[in-house]
Amino acid sequence: MTRLTAAARDTAARIDAATPAHRDRAVDALRAFAVAGVVLGHWLVTALVADGRTLRAASPLQHMDWLAPVSWAFQTLAVFFLVGGHVATRSYASARERGVPYRRWLHARLARLFGPVVAVLGLWTVVTLTLLLSDAEYATVRTLVKLALSPVWFLLVFAALTAATPLVARLHPLWPLAVVLHVDVLRFGFGAPDGLGWLNLAAGWLVPYTLGAAWTRGELESRRPGWVLLGGGTAATAALVAWAGYPAAMVGVPGAEVSNLNPPTLAAVTFGLAQCGLALLLRDRLRRAMRRPLAWAAVALVNLSAMTVFLWHQTALMATTATLLPAGPLPGLHTVPDGLGWAAARLPWLIVFALALAVCGAAFRTWEQGGGRRRRVRPSRVVRAHRPMTERTPHV
């Protein structure tokens, strides 16, 4: 144990020493926390229940709606879009200064996003065909494919906003917020078709993305905007849930009439504003915390495989569930999530899911670095090994 501890500290020290001195480590910390929040949230509220030969999706929030506050802690997509907007606008500004054309800049950004998607789509195409040819229940196949590919919608929206960065870099967040407000008024107040709500898929996530752009412009450096966003977003969300009939859960719940997430509602957006305010207020504390080599090494490692972790975490959950199905039904894994007993039994399975995800990460991480192609090994985007500490902060 002593040797392992010493080795971990030595590795952390080398990662810390290889990180450029001017890098804003709070940005990486917020991204890591956002990814971890989404992964843990899915693992806690997504259950695959064995019903004969069929696996169906279920959620403890269906049976224990008083657990809705759990979704508040783990629905962290707004923070991811906040950081994404900040990083993309900063990167684009730097590219323009260096004379890099928009097309080349965009290609580099999107390649990092969609490299891991190729591996996910390839594997699940094979799995889907195998299941269908083996006479697996269609409902089971549909459930598995839907869960496995659900993270891809996020990348499509994120890619669209990234492509629009030059256009939205100076857009005030109140404009997309106004779109979300009007769409919800039409849907819920005047009975407009539910399909209209999908306009919020872009407008809703554009709100935190444009907040990230405002961060780049230096408009959010004081603590006042953070407090305004946190206080205003919290008050608005509470009012919408208490008096306007919005669901308390900030994630989708199977069987629910209205989802705050698919598509995003006004309540989800105001909740995201509160989260963004809290993230902005925590920046200084995170910068101080990231001066500790072990803490920074953990955050750096998460960032190095952020897309792989995000895209494969549902596959890790399903692989564990399906592999152990012959031994089931196992509590917390195959059973109906209808009580605290299930919640208690679920917690140890998180470790197993993490191990399965580590296997996926080891197998497919090269796709995050270059789409699976052979290429010259290059320094990571988070740390720069064997470079002087006076080097410019790299663009993430």
XYZ file of C-alpha atoms in Angstrom, residues 1-9:
9
model
C 0.000 0.000 0.000
C 2.862 2.333 0.811
C 4.419 1.701 -2.594
C 1.103 2.302 -4.343
C 0.596 5.533 -2.419
C 4.107 6.696 -3.246
C 3.631 5.821 -6.918
C 0.329 7.700 -7.032
C 1.873 10.763 -5.443
